[in-house]
Coordinates of C-alpha atoms and ligand atoms in Angstrom, one line a residue:
M1 CA 0.5 10.9 -25.1
K2 CA 1.9 8.6 -27.6
N3 CA -0.1 6.0 -29.5
F4 CA -0.3 2.7 -27.6
T5 CA -1.9 -0.7 -27.4
H6 CA -3.2 -1.7 -24.1
F7 CA -3.5 -5.5 -24.4
I8 CA -4.2 -7.5 -21.3
P9 CA -6.2 -10.6 -22.2
T10 CA -5.9 -12.0 -18.6
R11 CA -9.2 -12.7 -17.0
I12 CA -9.0 -11.8 -13.3
Q13 CA -11.2 -13.7 -10.9
F14 CA -10.8 -11.6 -7.7
G15 CA -12.0 -12.4 -4.2
E16 CA -12.6 -15.1 -1.7
G17 CA -13.5 -18.5 -3.1
Q18 CA -12.7 -17.7 -6.7
I19 CA -10.5 -20.8 -6.9
S20 CA -13.7 -22.6 -8.1
H21 CA -12.9 -21.1 -11.5
L22 CA -10.0 -23.6 -11.9
S23 CA -12.6 -26.0 -13.4
E24 CA -12.5 -23.8 -16.5
L25 CA -9.0 -25.0 -17.3
A26 CA -10.7 -27.9 -19.0
Q27 CA -11.3 -25.5 -21.9
S28 CA -7.6 -25.6 -22.7
G29 CA -7.2 -29.4 -22.8
S30 CA -6.9 -32.3 -20.5
K31 CA -3.3 -32.3 -19.1
V32 CA -2.1 -29.6 -16.8
L33 CA 1.3 -29.0 -15.3
M34 CA 0.8 -27.6 -11.8
V35 CA 3.9 -25.6 -10.7
Y36 CA 4.5 -24.5 -7.1
G37 CA 7.3 -23.5 -4.7
G38 CA 8.6 -24.8 -1.4
G39 CA 5.3 -26.0 0.0
S40 CA 3.4 -23.0 1.4
I41 CA 0.4 -23.9 -0.8
K42 CA 0.2 -27.3 1.0
K43 CA 0.2 -25.7 4.4
M44 CA -2.5 -23.3 3.3
G45 CA -4.8 -26.1 1.9
I46 CA -4.7 -24.5 -1.6
Y47 CA -2.9 -27.6 -3.0
D48 CA -5.7 -30.0 -1.9
K49 CA -8.4 -27.7 -3.0
A50 CA -6.9 -27.1 -6.5
M51 CA -6.3 -30.9 -6.9
E52 CA -9.9 -31.6 -6.0
I53 CA -11.3 -29.0 -8.5
L54 CA -9.0 -30.0 -11.3
K55 CA -9.7 -33.7 -10.9
E56 CA -13.4 -33.1 -10.7
A57 CA -13.1 -31.2 -14.0
G58 CA -11.5 -34.3 -15.6
L59 CA -8.0 -33.0 -15.8
T60 CA -4.9 -35.0 -15.4
V61 CA -2.4 -33.2 -13.2
Y62 CA 1.4 -33.4 -13.5
E63 CA 3.5 -31.5 -10.9
L64 CA 6.6 -29.5 -10.7
S65 CA 7.4 -28.4 -7.1
G66 CA 10.3 -26.7 -5.4
V67 CA 10.5 -23.5 -7.5
Q68 CA 12.8 -21.2 -5.6
P69 CA 12.6 -17.5 -5.0
N70 CA 14.6 -15.9 -7.8
P71 CA 13.5 -18.9 -10.0
R72 CA 16.2 -20.9 -11.6
I73 CA 16.6 -21.9 -15.3
E74 CA 17.1 -25.5 -14.0
S75 CA 13.4 -25.5 -12.8
V76 CA 12.3 -24.2 -16.1
R77 CA 14.2 -26.9 -18.0
E78 CA 12.6 -29.6 -15.7
G79 CA 9.2 -28.2 -16.4
V80 CA 9.8 -28.0 -20.2
K81 CA 10.9 -31.6 -20.1
L82 CA 7.7 -32.7 -18.4
C83 CA 5.6 -30.7 -20.8
K84 CA 7.3 -32.3 -23.9
E85 CA 7.4 -35.8 -22.4
H86 CA 3.7 -35.9 -21.5
G87 CA 2.2 -33.7 -24.2
I88 CA 0.9 -31.2 -21.5
D89 CA -1.7 -28.7 -22.7
M90 CA -1.4 -25.9 -20.1
V91 CA 0.6 -24.6 -17.1
L92 CA -0.9 -23.7 -13.8
A93 CA 1.2 -21.6 -11.4
I94 CA 0.2 -21.5 -7.8
G95 CA 2.3 -19.1 -5.7
G96 CA 4.1 -15.8 -5.9
G97 CA 6.0 -14.2 -8.7
S98 CA 8.8 -16.7 -8.8
T99 CA 6.4 -19.6 -9.4
I100 CA 4.4 -17.6 -12.0
D101 CA 7.6 -16.5 -13.8
C102 CA 8.9 -20.0 -13.9
S103 CA 5.6 -21.2 -15.3
K104 CA 5.6 -18.6 -18.0
A105 CA 9.1 -19.6 -19.1
I106 CA 8.1 -23.3 -19.0
A107 CA 5.0 -22.5 -21.1
A108 CA 7.1 -20.8 -23.7
G109 CA 9.9 -23.3 -23.6
A110 CA 7.4 -26.2 -24.1
L111 CA 6.8 -24.9 -27.6
Y112 CA 10.4 -24.0 -28.4
D113 CA 12.9 -26.4 -30.0
G114 CA 16.1 -25.2 -28.3
D115 CA 17.1 -24.5 -24.7
A116 CA 14.8 -22.3 -22.7
W117 CA 17.7 -20.0 -21.7
D118 CA 17.7 -18.8 -25.3
L119 CA 14.2 -17.3 -24.7
V120 CA 15.4 -15.5 -21.6
L121 CA 18.3 -13.9 -23.5
T122 CA 16.3 -13.3 -26.7
P123 CA 12.6 -13.1 -25.9
S124 CA 11.8 -12.3 -29.6
K125 CA 12.3 -16.0 -30.1
I126 CA 9.1 -16.6 -28.1
T127 CA 6.6 -17.2 -30.9
A128 CA 4.0 -19.2 -28.9
A129 CA 3.4 -20.5 -25.4
L130 CA 1.1 -23.0 -23.7
P131 CA -1.9 -21.3 -22.0
I132 CA -0.8 -20.0 -18.6
Y133 CA -3.0 -19.8 -15.6
S134 CA -2.2 -18.6 -12.1
V135 CA -3.4 -18.6 -8.5
L136 CA -1.6 -15.7 -6.8
T137 CA -0.6 -16.2 -3.2
L138 CA 1.7 -13.1 -2.7
A139 CA 1.0 -9.5 -3.7
A140 CA 4.3 -8.2 -5.2
T141 CA 5.5 -8.7 -8.7
G142 CA 2.3 -8.2 -10.8
S143 CA 3.3 -11.3 -12.8
E144 CA -0.3 -12.5 -12.5
M145 CA -1.3 -9.8 -15.0
D146 CA 1.8 -8.9 -17.0
K147 CA 3.9 -10.1 -19.8
F148 CA 7.2 -10.4 -17.9
A149 CA 9.1 -13.3 -16.4
V150 CA 12.5 -13.0 -14.6
I151 CA 14.7 -16.1 -14.6
S152 CA 18.2 -16.7 -13.1
D153 CA 21.1 -18.8 -14.0
M154 CA 23.0 -18.7 -10.7
S155 CA 26.0 -20.6 -12.1
K156 CA 26.7 -17.5 -14.2
N157 CA 25.3 -14.9 -11.8
E158 CA 22.8 -13.9 -14.4
K159 CA 19.2 -12.8 -13.8
W160 CA 17.3 -11.4 -16.8
G161 CA 13.8 -10.3 -17.4
M162 CA 12.0 -11.3 -20.6
A163 CA 8.8 -9.9 -22.1
S164 CA 6.3 -11.2 -24.6
D165 CA 2.6 -11.0 -25.1
H166 CA 2.6 -14.8 -25.2
L167 CA 3.5 -14.7 -21.5
L168 CA 0.3 -13.0 -20.4
P169 CA -1.7 -15.4 -18.3
K170 CA -5.1 -16.5 -19.7
M171 CA -6.7 -16.3 -16.2
S172 CA -5.4 -15.4 -12.8
I173 CA -7.2 -16.1 -9.5
M174 CA -6.6 -13.5 -6.9
D175 CA -8.0 -14.4 -3.5
P176 CA -6.7 -12.0 -0.9
T177 CA -7.3 -14.6 1.9
Y178 CA -4.5 -16.7 0.3
T179 CA -2.1 -13.9 1.3
F180 CA -3.1 -14.0 5.0
S181 CA -0.3 -16.5 5.6
V182 CA 2.5 -14.4 3.9
S183 CA 5.1 -13.6 6.6
K184 CA 5.7 -10.0 7.8
R185 CA 9.0 -10.0 6.0
Q186 CA 7.6 -11.1 2.6
T187 CA 4.6 -8.8 3.0
A188 CA 7.1 -5.9 3.5
A189 CA 9.2 -7.0 0.5
G190 CA 6.1 -7.3 -1.7
T191 CA 4.9 -3.9 -0.7
A192 CA 8.3 -2.4 -1.5
D193 CA 8.3 -4.2 -4.9
I194 CA 4.9 -2.7 -5.8
M195 CA 6.1 0.7 -4.6
S196 CA 9.3 0.4 -6.7
H197 CA 7.3 -0.6 -9.9
T198 CA 5.2 2.5 -9.3
L199 CA 8.1 4.8 -8.6
E200 CA 10.0 3.5 -11.7
N201 CA 7.0 4.7 -13.8
Y202 CA 6.4 7.9 -11.8
F203 CA 10.0 9.1 -12.2
S204 CA 10.2 8.9 -15.9
P205 CA 11.4 11.5 -18.4
N206 CA 8.0 12.4 -19.7
E207 CA 5.3 11.0 -17.3
G208 CA 1.8 11.9 -18.3
F209 CA -0.6 13.8 -16.0
L210 CA -3.2 11.1 -15.6
Q211 CA -0.6 8.4 -15.3
A212 CA 1.2 10.3 -12.5
R213 CA -2.1 10.6 -10.6
F214 CA -2.7 6.9 -11.0
C215 CA 0.8 6.3 -9.6
E216 CA 0.1 8.6 -6.6
A217 CA -3.1 6.7 -5.8
I218 CA -1.2 3.4 -5.8
L219 CA 1.6 4.8 -3.7
K220 CA -0.9 6.1 -1.1
T221 CA -2.6 2.8 -1.1
L222 CA 0.7 1.0 -0.3
I223 CA 1.7 3.5 2.4
T224 CA -1.7 2.9 4.1
C225 CA -2.2 -0.8 3.5
G226 CA 1.3 -2.2 3.8
P227 CA 1.7 -1.5 7.5
I228 CA -1.9 -2.7 8.2
A229 CA -1.2 -6.0 6.5
I230 CA 2.0 -6.4 8.5
A231 CA 0.2 -5.6 11.8
E232 CA -3.0 -7.6 11.0
P233 CA -2.1 -10.3 8.5
D234 CA -5.7 -11.4 8.0
N235 CA -7.1 -7.9 7.3
Y236 CA -9.0 -8.6 4.1
E237 CA -9.3 -5.0 2.9
A238 CA -5.6 -4.3 3.3
R239 CA -4.6 -7.6 1.6
A240 CA -7.1 -7.0 -1.2
N241 CA -5.8 -3.5 -1.9
L242 CA -2.2 -4.6 -1.9
M243 CA -3.1 -7.4 -4.3
W244 CA -4.9 -5.2 -6.8
A245 CA -2.2 -2.6 -6.5
S246 CA 0.4 -5.2 -7.5
S247 CA -1.3 -5.9 -10.8
H248 CA -1.8 -2.3 -11.8
A249 CA 1.7 -1.1 -10.9
I250 CA 3.2 -3.0 -13.8
N251 CA 0.6 -4.1 -16.3
G252 CA 0.9 -0.9 -18.4
F253 CA -2.0 0.9 -16.7
V254 CA 0.3 3.6 -15.2
S255 CA 2.8 3.7 -18.1
D256 CA 1.1 3.2 -21.4
G257 CA 1.4 6.3 -23.6
Y258 CA 4.8 7.4 -22.3
R259 CA 8.3 6.3 -22.7
V260 CA 9.4 4.6 -19.5
A261 CA 12.7 3.0 -18.7
W262 CA 13.4 1.6 -15.3
C263 CA 16.8 1.8 -13.5
V264 CA 16.4 0.7 -9.8
H265 CA 15.3 -2.8 -11.1
P266 CA 18.3 -3.4 -13.3
M267 CA 20.5 -2.4 -10.3
E268 CA 18.6 -4.7 -8.0
H269 CA 18.6 -7.7 -10.4
E270 CA 22.4 -7.7 -10.2
L271 CA 22.2 -7.9 -6.4
S272 CA 19.8 -10.9 -6.6
A273 CA 22.0 -12.5 -9.4
F274 CA 25.2 -12.3 -7.3
Y275 CA 23.9 -12.7 -3.8
D276 CA 20.4 -14.3 -4.1
I277 CA 18.8 -11.7 -1.9
T278 CA 15.0 -11.0 -1.8
H279 CA 14.0 -8.7 -4.7
G280 CA 11.8 -6.3 -2.7
E281 CA 14.4 -5.8 0.0
G282 CA 17.1 -5.0 -2.5
L283 CA 14.8 -2.4 -4.1
A284 CA 13.9 -0.8 -0.7
I285 CA 17.6 -0.5 0.2
L286 CA 18.6 1.0 -3.1
T287 CA 15.7 3.4 -3.8
P288 CA 16.5 6.2 -1.3
H289 CA 20.1 6.2 -2.4
W290 CA 19.1 6.3 -6.0
M291 CA 16.8 9.2 -5.2
K292 CA 19.6 11.1 -3.5
H293 CA 21.9 10.5 -6.4
V294 CA 19.5 11.8 -9.0
L295 CA 18.2 14.8 -7.1
S296 CA 19.4 17.9 -9.0
N297 CA 18.2 21.2 -10.4
D298 CA 16.6 19.3 -13.2
T299 CA 14.7 16.9 -11.0
V300 CA 13.9 18.8 -7.8
E301 CA 10.4 19.8 -9.0
K302 CA 9.5 16.2 -9.6
F303 CA 10.6 15.4 -6.1
V304 CA 8.5 18.2 -4.8
E305 CA 5.5 16.9 -6.7
Y306 CA 6.1 13.5 -5.1
G307 CA 6.6 14.9 -1.6
V308 CA 3.5 17.1 -1.7
N309 CA 1.1 14.7 -3.5
V310 CA 2.2 11.4 -1.9
W311 CA 3.7 12.4 1.5
N312 CA 1.5 15.4 2.1
L313 CA 4.5 17.7 2.6
N314 CA 4.0 21.5 2.7
P315 CA 4.3 23.0 -0.8
S316 CA 5.2 26.4 0.6
E317 CA 8.5 25.2 2.1
D318 CA 11.7 25.6 0.2
K319 CA 11.8 23.1 -2.7
W320 CA 15.1 21.5 -1.7
V321 CA 13.8 21.0 1.8
V322 CA 10.6 19.3 0.5
A323 CA 12.6 17.2 -1.9
E324 CA 15.0 16.0 0.9
K325 CA 12.0 15.3 3.2
A326 CA 10.3 13.3 0.4
I327 CA 13.4 11.0 0.2
E328 CA 13.6 10.7 4.0
C329 CA 9.9 9.8 4.1
T330 CA 10.5 7.1 1.5
R331 CA 13.5 5.7 3.5
N332 CA 11.5 5.8 6.8
F333 CA 8.6 4.0 5.2
F334 CA 10.8 1.1 4.1
V335 CA 12.8 0.9 7.3
K336 CA 10.5 2.0 10.1
S337 CA 7.0 1.2 8.8
L338 CA 7.8 -2.0 6.9
G339 CA 10.8 -3.1 8.9
I340 CA 13.1 -3.7 5.9
P341 CA 16.9 -3.6 6.4
A342 CA 18.4 -0.2 5.5
T343 CA 21.8 -1.4 4.2
L344 CA 23.2 -4.1 1.9
R345 CA 25.4 -5.2 4.8
E346 CA 22.3 -6.3 6.7
V347 CA 21.2 -8.6 3.8
G348 CA 24.7 -10.2 3.6
I349 CA 26.5 -8.1 1.1
T350 CA 29.5 -7.0 3.1
D351 CA 32.1 -5.7 0.6
E352 CA 32.5 -4.0 -2.8
E353 CA 34.0 -7.0 -4.5
N354 CA 31.4 -7.3 -7.3
F355 CA 30.2 -3.7 -7.5
Q356 CA 32.1 -2.9 -10.7
I357 CA 30.9 -6.0 -12.7
M358 CA 27.4 -5.7 -11.4
A359 CA 27.3 -2.0 -12.3
E360 CA 28.6 -2.8 -15.8
K361 CA 25.8 -5.3 -16.3
A362 CA 23.1 -3.1 -14.7
A363 CA 24.1 0.0 -16.8
K364 CA 23.0 -1.9 -20.0
G365 CA 19.5 -2.1 -18.6
C366 CA 19.4 1.6 -17.5
V367 CA 19.4 3.1 -21.0
G368 CA 16.9 6.0 -21.4
C369 CA 15.9 6.1 -17.8
Y370 CA 14.8 9.1 -15.8
V371 CA 18.3 10.3 -15.2
P372 CA 20.9 8.4 -17.2
L373 CA 23.2 6.4 -15.0
S374 CA 26.8 5.5 -15.9
V375 CA 28.7 2.6 -14.5
E376 CA 30.4 5.0 -12.1
D377 CA 27.0 6.3 -10.9
I378 CA 25.8 2.8 -10.2
V379 CA 28.9 1.9 -8.3
E380 CA 28.4 5.0 -6.2
I381 CA 24.8 4.1 -5.4
Y382 CA 25.8 0.5 -4.4
R383 CA 28.6 2.0 -2.2
A384 CA 26.2 4.5 -0.5
A385 CA 23.8 1.6 0.2
L386 CA 26.5 -0.7 1.7
Ligands
NZQ1 O1 8.0 -21.3 -2.2 P1 6.8 -21.1 -1.3 O2 6.6 -22.2 -0.4 O3 5.6 -20.8 -2.1 O4 7.1 -19.8 -0.4 C1 7.2 -18.5 -0.9 C2 8.6 -18.0 -1.0 O5 9.4 -18.6 0.0 C3 6.5 -17.5 0.0 N1 5.1 -17.4 -0.1 C4 4.4 -17.1 -1.3 N2 3.1 -17.1 -1.0 C5 3.0 -17.4 0.3 C6 4.2 -17.6 0.9 N3 4.4 -18.0 2.1 C7 3.3 -18.0 2.9 N4 2.1 -17.8 2.5 C8 1.8 -17.5 1.2 N5 0.6 -17.2 0.7 O6 7.2 -16.3 -0.2 C9 8.5 -16.5 -0.6 C10 8.8 -15.6 -1.8 O7 8.1 -16.0 -2.9 P2 8.4 -15.4 -4.4 O8 7.5 -16.0 -5.4 O9 9.9 -15.5 -4.6 O10 8.1 -13.8 -4.2 P3 7.7 -12.7 -5.2 O11 6.3 -12.8 -5.5 O12 8.2 -11.4 -4.5 O13 8.6 -13.0 -6.5 C11 9.9 -12.5 -6.6 C12 10.5 -12.9 -8.0 O14 9.7 -12.2 -9.1 C13 10.6 -11.4 -9.9 C14 11.7 -11.1 -8.9 O15 12.9 -10.6 -9.5 C15 11.9 -12.4 -8.2 O16 12.6 -13.3 -8.9 N6 9.9 -10.3 -10.5 C16 9.0 -10.5 -11.4 C17 8.4 -9.5 -12.1 C18 7.4 -9.9 -13.2 N7 7.1 -11.1 -13.5 O17 6.8 -8.9 -13.7 C19 8.7 -8.1 -11.9 C20 9.4 -7.9 -10.6 O18 10.0 -6.6 -10.7 C21 10.4 -8.9 -10.2 O19 11.6 -8.7 -10.9
ZN2 ZN1 10.1 -5.7 -9.0

């Protein structure tokens, strides 16, 4: 295990009714920018509740609404402008990963002199950010407890992740009841996203023993709780387990101490950048094809470990049979248990037109991953998924 720093200064307030902690935002100043998406928080009553608590705490609330899934740089610029114009002290995100990511970029952009897109392209330019708070409404990205934000410029078909300790939220409120209203489709996509984060860490060149067991626990939790949350949207235990799994799949808990480089994510980010598809669905479609592509003499034992420990396959069967079955279990889980489309065609990507350019961009993000992928490899994976 290599030396590492495990730094997560985010205070988590987990459980029903924890929104009352929003009154503590007053510690960070008096003006808050509340950021949210297309209105789900109004339907759920979270908007009214948050407003009531913030106003009672003496805070002045400014608003930025309409943050879209695959959040756009235009929303970030709008938020930065509001922060600079009004001397805003902190940013409060209420929503899923898109809203939280947009808020993080706004918080950093508010303390930066140039255009916020510079920070997306060169995160080392982030030297400070306004305090970031979040109320999570969708278990998926882990943005509530991590240092990443993913922002798109659709005019250029670009979607990039940025990372900085300054982007770690100061406090995140995680109330599983807020996810009862998440649609079956988004619940499935969120579960697939958490699963992919875990698999990206699990399939790494030098995964540690303890970290691998943490990953297996998270994967088993998702395999059990994802379908329950889809069948019974207001099952508190299932929603709570998904929510807590989302944070730990990406906050360093399962990867610190080992060199980890992701590859399915860079490939998926290009699909979202070019076709604006749902992140978790793109991951679920690509993952089994990526697995088939990298299965070889060098990796078969890892697939056996995965099949036996996660899918309860029989270790005494032939290793190639177990490995193939493990990949089939993964595919069946996404398609049959979660109901996610199996092909790119089903999410509107009907030809190969952009595969080459997408692969060239994705390959830059795949450096040092579990099995190195060339541009040609990535095109083949896209083709197999079509
Ligand atoms: O816009 P609203 O009205 O809020 O509706 C949203 C949106 O339409 C809806 N939703 C959220 N909570 C809901 C709800 N609907 C009903 N009830 C609720 N409680 O769900 C839709 C999707 O929301 P979004 O925030 O886009 O989903 P998600 O959390 O999956 O975020 C996806 C984005 O995060 C990025 C992805 O690339 C994508 O841009 N990622 C961020 C990461 C990070 N920060 O660490 C890592 C991930 O790998 C990922 O790349
Ligand atoms: Zn993801």
